Amino acid sequence: MRVAVVGATGMVGTVMLKVLEERNFPVTELIPVASEKSIGKMLSFKGKDFPVVGLSTAVEMKPDIALFSAGGSTSLEWAPKFAEAGITVIDNSSAWRMDATKKLVVPEINAKDLTKEDKIIANPNCSTIQLVMALAPLHQKYKIKRVVISTYQSITGTGVKALQQLENEYSGAKGEMAYPYPIHRNAIPHCDVFQDNGYTKEEMKLVNETQKILDDRTIAVTATAIRIPVVGGHSESVNIEFANDFIENDIRKILSETPGVTVQDNTDTNTYPMPIYAEGKNDVFVGRIRRDHSRQNALNMWIVADNLRKGAATNAVQIGEHLIAENLV
Ligand SMILES: NC(=O)c1ccc[n+]([C@@H]2O[C@H](COP(=O)([O-])OP(=O)(O)OC[C@H]3O[C@@H](n4cnc5c(N)ncnc54)[C@H](OP(=O)(O)O)[C@@H]3O)[C@@H](O)[C@H]2O)c1
């Protein structure tokens, strides 16, 4: 496979290269792509150096697959141009996720829906991916009626600018702000932009994308997304109300048998997921599983994952692996 990584110099792009390498994705030629300012810069992949090229050069080079993580406006403009040239695009931005003609894919849940005709495939939002990984098997068994989520999101979800802001605040240096307030020693209840309904775009992604991926618009979802000064991954406190009753240990069993999910749940040994341990891992970690005694058929749990891995790069590479395995590219 000739593989273009669009946004290769960014936070997600860098992890994308690492994941392609680690998983031994069959790359015969790597085409790293970034903005004008990075053209000519060399990026190392599997011990070889590859020069960064611009978007139009990348289209001319006709890769088989293009993994996009260069922001929504780049995807809106360029993904169709790649697709028209016969290149399959797996897009990490929010540009195509809610487009009814595009599939929103978490391979463990709905990769089976993909066909050769899908030339632009959307990768869901990071906080949605880790959520649905845990919800999907439970929805199948008990039918979810309502989900209430509060997120505690890593600054790596905002890109390199946010990491720089935190480093500047640590060291007392002045610099560009990725957030409207200091992030060091803070919690900012504001991820992405506010919408007319009082929710942020990030919160509405959790609502709309969850319903689309689980293919059930009857699931009621409400979310509050918080940015905290953490780098290893996103954490989520999740309350779920089911149509049917459950046994707590069955929930643990179902989740521990779900590929891509690891249960870390033992209060006797203080075992629960945390971002410092999820960092660099591809799995979604679930713990603090317990019945919500304030409501019938309701459950609380805590979900943590590295947003740059399963929340972005790993999920995109897994989509690519599925396309190759099923001969769809
Ligand atoms: N961070 C996450 O957890 C996460 C998760 C899921 C999805 N995403 C999505 O992934 C995308 C990138 O996020 P990030 O965190 O990696 O951001 P980032 O660190 O700011 O990196 C942005 C990348 O896009 C490139 N780029 C920017 N404008 C471009 C243009 N006009 N043409 C070509 N390349 C351009 C940049 O190249 P230069 O270095 O040359 O500027 C850089 O490689 C965003 O759409 C984001 O929503 C991020």
Short mmCIF file of C-alpha atoms and ligand atoms in Angstrom, two decimals:
data_model
loop_
_atom_site.label_atom_id
_atom_site.label_comp_id
_atom_site.label_asym_id
_atom_site.label_seq_id
_atom_site.Cartn_x
_atom_site.Cartn_y
_atom_site.Cartn_z
CA MET A 1 0.00 0.00 0.00
CA ARG A 2 1.13 3.52 -0.81
CA VAL A 3 -0.02 5.51 2.19
CA ALA A 4 -0.33 9.28 2.56
CA VAL A 5 -0.51 10.73 6.06
CA VAL A 6 -2.02 14.21 5.79
CA GLY A 7 -1.08 16.24 8.89
CA ALA A 8 1.97 14.01 9.44
CA THR A 9 3.80 16.67 11.49
CA GLY A 10 0.89 17.16 13.93
CA MET A 11 -0.07 15.55 17.21
CA VAL A 12 -2.29 12.85 15.65
CA GLY A 13 -0.10 12.49 12.54
CA THR A 14 2.99 11.73 14.61
CA VAL A 15 1.16 8.97 16.49
CA MET A 16 -0.29 7.76 13.17
CA LEU A 17 3.26 7.10 11.88
CA LYS A 18 4.12 5.27 15.11
CA VAL A 19 0.98 3.11 14.96
CA LEU A 20 1.50 2.25 11.26
CA GLU A 21 5.02 1.16 12.16
CA GLU A 22 4.08 -0.81 15.30
CA ARG A 23 1.21 -2.67 13.64
CA ASN A 24 3.33 -3.46 10.62
CA PHE A 25 0.80 -1.89 8.26
CA PRO A 26 1.87 -2.95 4.74
CA VAL A 27 3.33 0.41 3.68
CA THR A 28 5.40 0.21 0.50
CA GLU A 29 5.73 3.97 0.24
CA LEU A 30 4.96 6.62 2.82
CA ILE A 31 3.82 10.06 1.65
CA PRO A 32 3.90 12.51 4.58
CA VAL A 33 1.81 15.63 3.91
CA ALA A 34 1.59 18.90 5.86
CA SER A 35 1.15 22.64 5.34
CA GLU A 36 3.38 24.83 3.15
CA LYS A 37 5.70 25.63 6.04
CA SER A 38 6.69 21.96 6.51
CA ILE A 39 7.29 21.02 2.86
CA GLY A 40 10.74 19.44 2.46
CA LYS A 41 11.09 18.55 6.14
CA MET A 42 12.20 14.91 6.54
CA LEU A 43 10.14 12.47 8.62
CA SER A 44 11.49 9.11 9.65
CA PHE A 45 9.45 5.93 9.15
CA LYS A 46 10.78 2.40 9.63
CA GLY A 47 14.36 3.68 9.63
CA LYS A 48 13.97 5.59 6.34
CA ASP A 49 13.52 9.33 5.82
CA PHE A 50 10.62 10.65 3.73
CA PRO A 51 10.19 14.29 2.62
CA VAL A 52 7.00 16.12 3.54
CA VAL A 53 5.02 17.17 0.45
CA GLY A 54 2.06 19.47 -0.14
CA LEU A 55 -1.52 18.36 -0.74
CA SER A 56 -1.56 18.73 -4.54
CA THR A 57 1.70 16.79 -4.91
CA ALA A 58 0.22 14.05 -2.71
CA VAL A 59 -2.85 13.71 -4.99
CA GLU A 60 -0.55 13.48 -8.03
CA MET A 61 1.43 10.71 -6.30
CA LYS A 62 -1.80 8.64 -6.19
CA PRO A 63 -1.50 6.76 -2.91
CA ASP A 64 -3.93 3.88 -2.24
CA ILE A 65 -4.98 5.25 1.15
CA ALA A 66 -4.78 8.73 2.70
CA LEU A 67 -5.08 9.10 6.45
CA PHE A 68 -6.20 12.70 7.10
CA SER A 69 -5.64 14.59 10.36
CA ALA A 70 -5.08 18.18 9.29
CA GLY A 71 -8.26 19.90 10.50
CA GLY A 72 -11.81 20.16 9.19
CA SER A 73 -11.32 22.80 6.51
CA THR A 74 -8.41 20.87 4.90
CA SER A 75 -10.57 17.72 4.87
CA LEU A 76 -13.61 19.52 3.43
CA GLU A 77 -11.57 20.92 0.58
CA TRP A 78 -9.14 18.08 -0.10
CA ALA A 79 -10.78 14.76 0.81
CA PRO A 80 -13.10 14.98 -2.27
CA LYS A 81 -10.08 15.70 -4.51
CA PHE A 82 -8.29 12.62 -3.19
CA ALA A 83 -11.47 10.54 -3.52
CA GLU A 84 -11.99 11.70 -7.12
CA ALA A 85 -8.45 10.50 -7.88
CA GLY A 86 -9.50 7.04 -6.61
CA ILE A 87 -7.72 7.37 -3.25
CA THR A 88 -9.55 6.06 -0.17
CA VAL A 89 -9.58 8.73 2.55
CA ILE A 90 -9.88 7.91 6.24
CA ASP A 91 -10.61 11.25 7.85
CA ASN A 92 -9.97 12.18 11.48
CA SER A 93 -11.60 15.59 11.39
CA SER A 94 -15.25 16.38 12.09
CA ALA A 95 -15.84 17.42 8.46
CA TRP A 96 -17.69 14.31 7.21
CA ARG A 97 -18.84 12.53 10.36
CA MET A 98 -22.48 13.55 10.28
CA ASP A 99 -22.78 13.53 6.48
CA ALA A 100 -25.53 10.99 5.77
CA THR A 101 -23.61 9.68 2.75
CA LYS A 102 -20.46 8.91 4.79
CA LYS A 103 -19.87 6.05 7.21
CA LEU A 104 -18.68 6.82 10.73
CA VAL A 105 -16.61 3.83 11.70
CA VAL A 106 -15.30 2.15 14.84
CA PRO A 107 -14.04 -1.13 13.33
CA GLU A 108 -15.06 -3.35 16.27
CA ILE A 109 -18.64 -2.07 15.91
CA ASN A 110 -19.50 -1.30 12.29
CA ALA A 111 -16.58 -1.88 9.88
CA LYS A 112 -18.74 -4.61 8.34
CA ASP A 113 -20.86 -1.84 6.73
CA LEU A 114 -17.93 -0.62 4.59
CA THR A 115 -17.89 -1.26 0.85
CA LYS A 116 -15.53 -0.50 -2.06
CA GLU A 117 -17.70 2.53 -2.84
CA ASP A 118 -16.78 4.26 0.44
CA LYS A 119 -14.04 6.63 -0.67
CA ILE A 120 -14.28 9.03 2.29
CA ILE A 121 -14.61 7.22 5.61
CA ALA A 122 -15.05 9.23 8.80
CA ASN A 123 -13.18 8.44 12.00
CA PRO A 124 -15.31 9.49 15.00
CA ASN A 125 -14.38 12.06 17.64
CA CYS A 126 -11.91 10.80 20.25
CA SER A 127 -14.28 11.04 23.22
CA THR A 128 -17.02 9.27 21.23
CA ILE A 129 -14.81 6.33 20.20
CA GLN A 130 -13.88 5.32 23.75
CA LEU A 131 -17.49 5.76 24.87
CA VAL A 132 -19.10 3.61 22.16
CA MET A 133 -16.46 0.89 22.55
CA ALA A 134 -17.93 0.26 26.02
CA LEU A 135 -21.55 1.05 25.16
CA ALA A 136 -21.95 -1.12 22.04
CA PRO A 137 -21.80 -4.59 23.68
CA LEU A 138 -24.02 -3.42 26.55
CA HIS A 139 -26.57 -1.88 24.17
CA GLN A 140 -26.77 -5.18 22.33
CA LYS A 141 -27.55 -7.09 25.52
CA TYR A 142 -29.62 -4.66 27.66
CA LYS A 143 -30.74 -1.87 25.25
CA ILE A 144 -29.60 1.56 26.33
CA LYS A 145 -32.29 4.19 26.96
CA ARG A 146 -30.18 7.11 28.17
CA VAL A 147 -26.52 8.04 28.72
CA VAL A 148 -25.15 10.94 30.81
CA ILE A 149 -21.45 11.66 30.23
CA SER A 150 -18.97 14.02 31.86
CA THR A 151 -15.56 14.09 30.23
CA TYR A 152 -12.15 15.01 31.66
CA GLN A 153 -10.20 15.59 28.48
CA SER A 154 -6.47 15.64 27.80
CA ILE A 155 -4.92 18.76 26.31
CA THR A 156 -3.41 16.54 23.58
CA GLY A 157 -6.93 16.58 22.09
CA THR A 158 -6.37 20.22 21.13
CA GLY A 159 -3.11 19.66 19.23
CA VAL A 160 0.47 20.93 19.54
CA LYS A 161 -0.62 24.49 20.43
CA ALA A 162 -2.20 23.33 23.69
CA LEU A 163 0.87 21.38 24.78
CA GLN A 164 2.91 24.51 24.18
CA GLN A 165 0.49 26.61 26.25
CA LEU A 166 0.83 24.23 29.22
CA GLU A 167 4.62 24.16 28.90
CA ASN A 168 4.71 27.98 28.77
CA GLU A 169 2.57 28.16 31.90
CA TYR A 170 4.85 25.69 33.74
CA SER A 171 7.93 27.69 32.87
CA GLY A 172 6.40 31.16 33.15
CA ALA A 173 7.07 31.95 29.47
CA LYS A 174 4.70 34.09 27.41
CA GLY A 175 3.22 32.57 24.25
CA GLU A 176 0.18 31.83 22.13
CA MET A 177 -2.90 30.58 24.02
CA ALA A 178 -4.80 27.52 22.75
CA TYR A 179 -7.51 28.11 25.38
CA PRO A 180 -9.23 31.30 26.57
CA TYR A 181 -7.86 30.71 30.12
CA PRO A 182 -4.76 29.19 31.75
CA ILE A 183 -4.93 25.37 31.71
CA HIS A 184 -2.25 24.67 34.34
CA ARG A 185 -4.02 23.94 37.69
CA ASN A 186 -7.38 24.52 36.00
CA ALA A 187 -10.46 22.73 34.64
CA ILE A 188 -12.13 24.46 31.69
CA PRO A 189 -15.79 23.48 30.99
CA HIS A 190 -15.41 24.41 27.35
CA CYS A 191 -14.14 21.97 24.68
CA ASP A 192 -14.50 23.27 21.12
CA VAL A 193 -16.90 26.11 20.33
CA PHE A 194 -20.25 26.95 21.95
CA GLN A 195 -23.39 26.40 19.91
CA ASP A 196 -26.75 28.18 20.00
CA ASN A 197 -28.22 25.46 22.25
CA GLY A 198 -25.73 26.21 25.07
CA TYR A 199 -23.72 23.03 24.48
CA THR A 200 -20.25 22.91 22.96
CA LYS A 201 -19.57 21.27 19.62
CA GLU A 202 -17.59 18.55 21.46
CA GLU A 203 -20.64 17.78 23.65
CA MET A 204 -22.94 17.57 20.63
CA LYS A 205 -20.45 15.26 18.86
CA LEU A 206 -20.89 12.83 21.76
CA VAL A 207 -24.68 12.98 21.29
CA ASN A 208 -24.92 12.76 17.50
CA GLU A 209 -22.00 10.44 16.78
CA THR A 210 -23.03 7.93 19.48
CA GLN A 211 -26.49 7.63 17.93
CA LYS A 212 -25.05 7.29 14.43
CA ILE A 213 -22.45 4.62 15.33
CA LEU A 214 -24.88 2.58 17.45
CA ASP A 215 -27.44 3.09 14.68
CA ASP A 216 -30.15 4.03 17.16
CA ARG A 217 -31.53 7.58 17.29
CA THR A 218 -33.78 6.67 20.24
CA ILE A 219 -30.83 6.61 22.68
CA ALA A 220 -30.98 9.82 24.74
CA VAL A 221 -27.49 11.24 25.28
CA THR A 222 -26.38 14.31 27.21
CA ALA A 223 -22.81 15.45 27.81
CA THR A 224 -20.57 17.95 29.60
CA ALA A 225 -17.00 18.14 28.27
CA ILE A 226 -14.20 19.48 30.48
CA ARG A 227 -10.57 20.17 29.56
CA ILE A 228 -8.03 19.36 32.28
CA PRO A 229 -4.21 19.69 32.36
CA VAL A 230 -3.56 16.02 31.62
CA VAL A 231 -1.70 14.52 28.66
CA GLY A 232 -2.19 10.72 28.72
CA GLY A 233 -5.77 10.44 27.55
CA HIS A 234 -9.41 11.32 28.04
CA SER A 235 -11.45 10.09 31.03
CA GLU A 236 -15.23 9.83 31.13
CA SER A 237 -17.71 9.42 33.95
CA VAL A 238 -20.67 7.65 32.35
CA ASN A 239 -24.16 6.94 33.70
CA ILE A 240 -26.25 4.52 31.63
CA GLU A 241 -29.93 3.67 31.94
CA PHE A 242 -30.96 0.37 30.32
CA ALA A 243 -34.37 -0.89 29.25
CA ASN A 244 -33.55 -4.24 30.85
CA ASP A 245 -32.06 -5.16 34.21
CA PHE A 246 -28.53 -6.53 34.57
CA ILE A 247 -26.17 -8.19 37.00
CA GLU A 248 -23.07 -6.12 37.74
CA ASN A 249 -20.69 -9.03 37.24
CA ASP A 250 -22.26 -9.81 33.86
CA ILE A 251 -21.36 -6.25 32.77
CA ARG A 252 -17.73 -6.89 33.80
CA LYS A 253 -17.76 -10.21 31.95
CA ILE A 254 -19.24 -8.77 28.74
CA LEU A 255 -16.78 -5.87 28.71
CA SER A 256 -13.77 -8.07 29.50
CA GLU A 257 -14.73 -10.28 26.55
CA THR A 258 -15.02 -7.29 24.19
CA PRO A 259 -12.00 -6.98 21.84
CA GLY A 260 -10.24 -3.67 22.40
CA VAL A 261 -11.66 -3.19 25.91
CA THR A 262 -9.74 -3.93 29.12
CA VAL A 263 -11.59 -4.01 32.44
CA GLN A 264 -9.60 -2.59 35.37
CA ASP A 265 -12.04 -2.81 38.23
CA ASN A 266 -11.12 -3.91 41.74
CA THR A 267 -11.77 -1.53 44.59
CA ASP A 268 -9.95 -3.86 47.05
CA THR A 269 -6.69 -3.17 45.24
CA ASN A 270 -7.47 0.42 44.13
CA THR A 271 -7.59 -0.81 40.55
CA TYR A 272 -9.26 1.57 38.09
CA PRO A 273 -8.27 3.18 34.78
CA MET A 274 -6.20 6.37 34.76
CA PRO A 275 -4.76 8.41 31.89
CA ILE A 276 -1.14 8.05 33.04
CA TYR A 277 -1.45 4.28 32.48
CA ALA A 278 -3.61 4.48 29.32
CA GLU A 279 -1.06 6.68 27.55
CA GLY A 280 0.54 4.95 24.57
CA LYS A 281 -1.90 2.00 24.69
CA ASN A 282 -4.43 1.07 22.03
CA ASP A 283 -7.15 -0.32 24.30
CA VAL A 284 -10.09 1.38 26.02
CA PHE A 285 -10.01 0.88 29.80
CA VAL A 286 -13.16 0.56 31.92
CA GLY A 287 -13.53 0.53 35.69
CA ARG A 288 -15.56 1.78 38.69
CA ILE A 289 -18.41 -0.37 37.36
CA ARG A 290 -21.31 -0.12 39.82
CA ARG A 291 -25.09 -0.03 39.96
CA ASP A 292 -26.69 3.39 40.20
CA HIS A 293 -29.05 2.84 43.14
CA SER A 294 -30.88 6.12 42.49
CA ARG A 295 -32.55 4.76 39.37
CA GLN A 296 -33.91 1.50 37.95
CA ASN A 297 -31.64 -0.49 35.56
CA ALA A 298 -28.93 2.16 35.79
CA LEU A 299 -25.14 1.82 35.92
CA ASN A 300 -22.10 4.03 36.52
CA MET A 301 -18.68 3.48 35.03
CA TRP A 302 -15.39 5.23 34.25
CA ILE A 303 -13.83 4.98 30.79
CA VAL A 304 -10.26 6.02 29.91
CA ALA A 305 -8.34 5.84 26.63
CA ASP A 306 -5.40 7.51 24.92
CA ASN A 307 -7.21 9.99 22.66
CA LEU A 308 -4.31 10.05 20.21
CA ARG A 309 -4.37 6.22 19.94
CA LYS A 310 -7.82 4.55 19.95
CA GLY A 311 -9.38 8.02 19.88
CA ALA A 312 -7.64 8.88 16.60
CA ALA A 313 -4.62 7.12 15.03
CA THR A 314 -5.23 3.51 16.09
CA ASN A 315 -8.89 3.60 15.04
CA ALA A 316 -7.96 5.07 11.64
CA VAL A 317 -5.22 2.49 11.06
CA GLN A 318 -7.63 -0.31 12.09
CA ILE A 319 -10.09 0.95 9.45
CA GLY A 320 -7.24 0.72 6.92
CA GLU A 321 -6.43 -2.81 8.09
CA HIS A 322 -10.07 -3.80 7.62
CA LEU A 323 -10.14 -2.35 4.08
CA ILE A 324 -7.06 -4.38 3.16
CA ALA A 325 -8.27 -7.60 4.83
CA GLU A 326 -11.65 -7.37 3.04
CA ASN A 327 -10.13 -6.32 -0.28
CA LEU A 328 -11.98 -3.00 -0.27
CA VAL A 329 -9.04 -0.86 -1.38
N1 LIG B 1 -5.71 15.45 19.00
C1 LIG B 1 -6.69 14.56 19.08
O1 LIG B 1 -6.91 13.85 20.09
C2 LIG B 1 -7.58 14.32 17.93
C3 LIG B 1 -8.42 13.24 17.97
C4 LIG B 1 -9.24 12.98 16.90
C5 LIG B 1 -9.21 13.82 15.82
N2 LIG B 1 -8.39 14.90 15.79
C6 LIG B 1 -8.41 15.74 14.60
O2 LIG B 1 -7.20 15.58 13.88
C7 LIG B 1 -6.86 16.81 13.26
C8 LIG B 1 -5.44 17.22 13.65
O3 LIG B 1 -5.35 17.32 15.05
P1 LIG B 1 -3.95 17.46 15.79
O4 LIG B 1 -4.28 17.44 17.22
O5 LIG B 1 -2.96 16.49 15.25
O6 LIG B 1 -3.52 18.97 15.34
P2 LIG B 1 -2.07 19.61 15.22
O7 LIG B 1 -1.14 19.01 16.19
O8 LIG B 1 -2.30 21.06 15.26
O9 LIG B 1 -1.56 19.20 13.73
C9 LIG B 1 -2.17 19.68 12.57
C10 LIG B 1 -1.52 19.05 11.35
O10 LIG B 1 -2.23 19.45 10.18
C11 LIG B 1 -1.32 20.06 9.26
N3 LIG B 1 -1.99 21.14 8.54
C12 LIG B 1 -2.58 22.24 9.05
N4 LIG B 1 -3.09 22.99 8.06
C13 LIG B 1 -2.80 22.36 6.89
C14 LIG B 1 -3.04 22.65 5.52
N5 LIG B 1 -3.69 23.74 5.14
N6 LIG B 1 -2.60 21.78 4.60
C15 LIG B 1 -1.92 20.66 4.95
N7 LIG B 1 -1.66 20.33 6.25
C16 LIG B 1 -2.10 21.18 7.20
C17 LIG B 1 -0.20 20.59 10.15
O11 LIG B 1 0.96 20.80 9.37
P3 LIG B 1 2.11 21.86 9.82
O12 LIG B 1 2.93 21.18 10.87
O13 LIG B 1 2.87 22.08 8.56
O14 LIG B 1 1.40 23.08 10.32
C18 LIG B 1 -0.07 19.45 11.13
O15 LIG B 1 0.62 18.37 10.54
C19 LIG B 1 -7.94 17.80 13.64
O16 LIG B 1 -8.92 17.79 12.62
C20 LIG B 1 -8.51 17.22 14.90
O17 LIG B 1 -9.85 17.60 15.10
C21 LIG B 1 -7.56 15.18 16.82
#
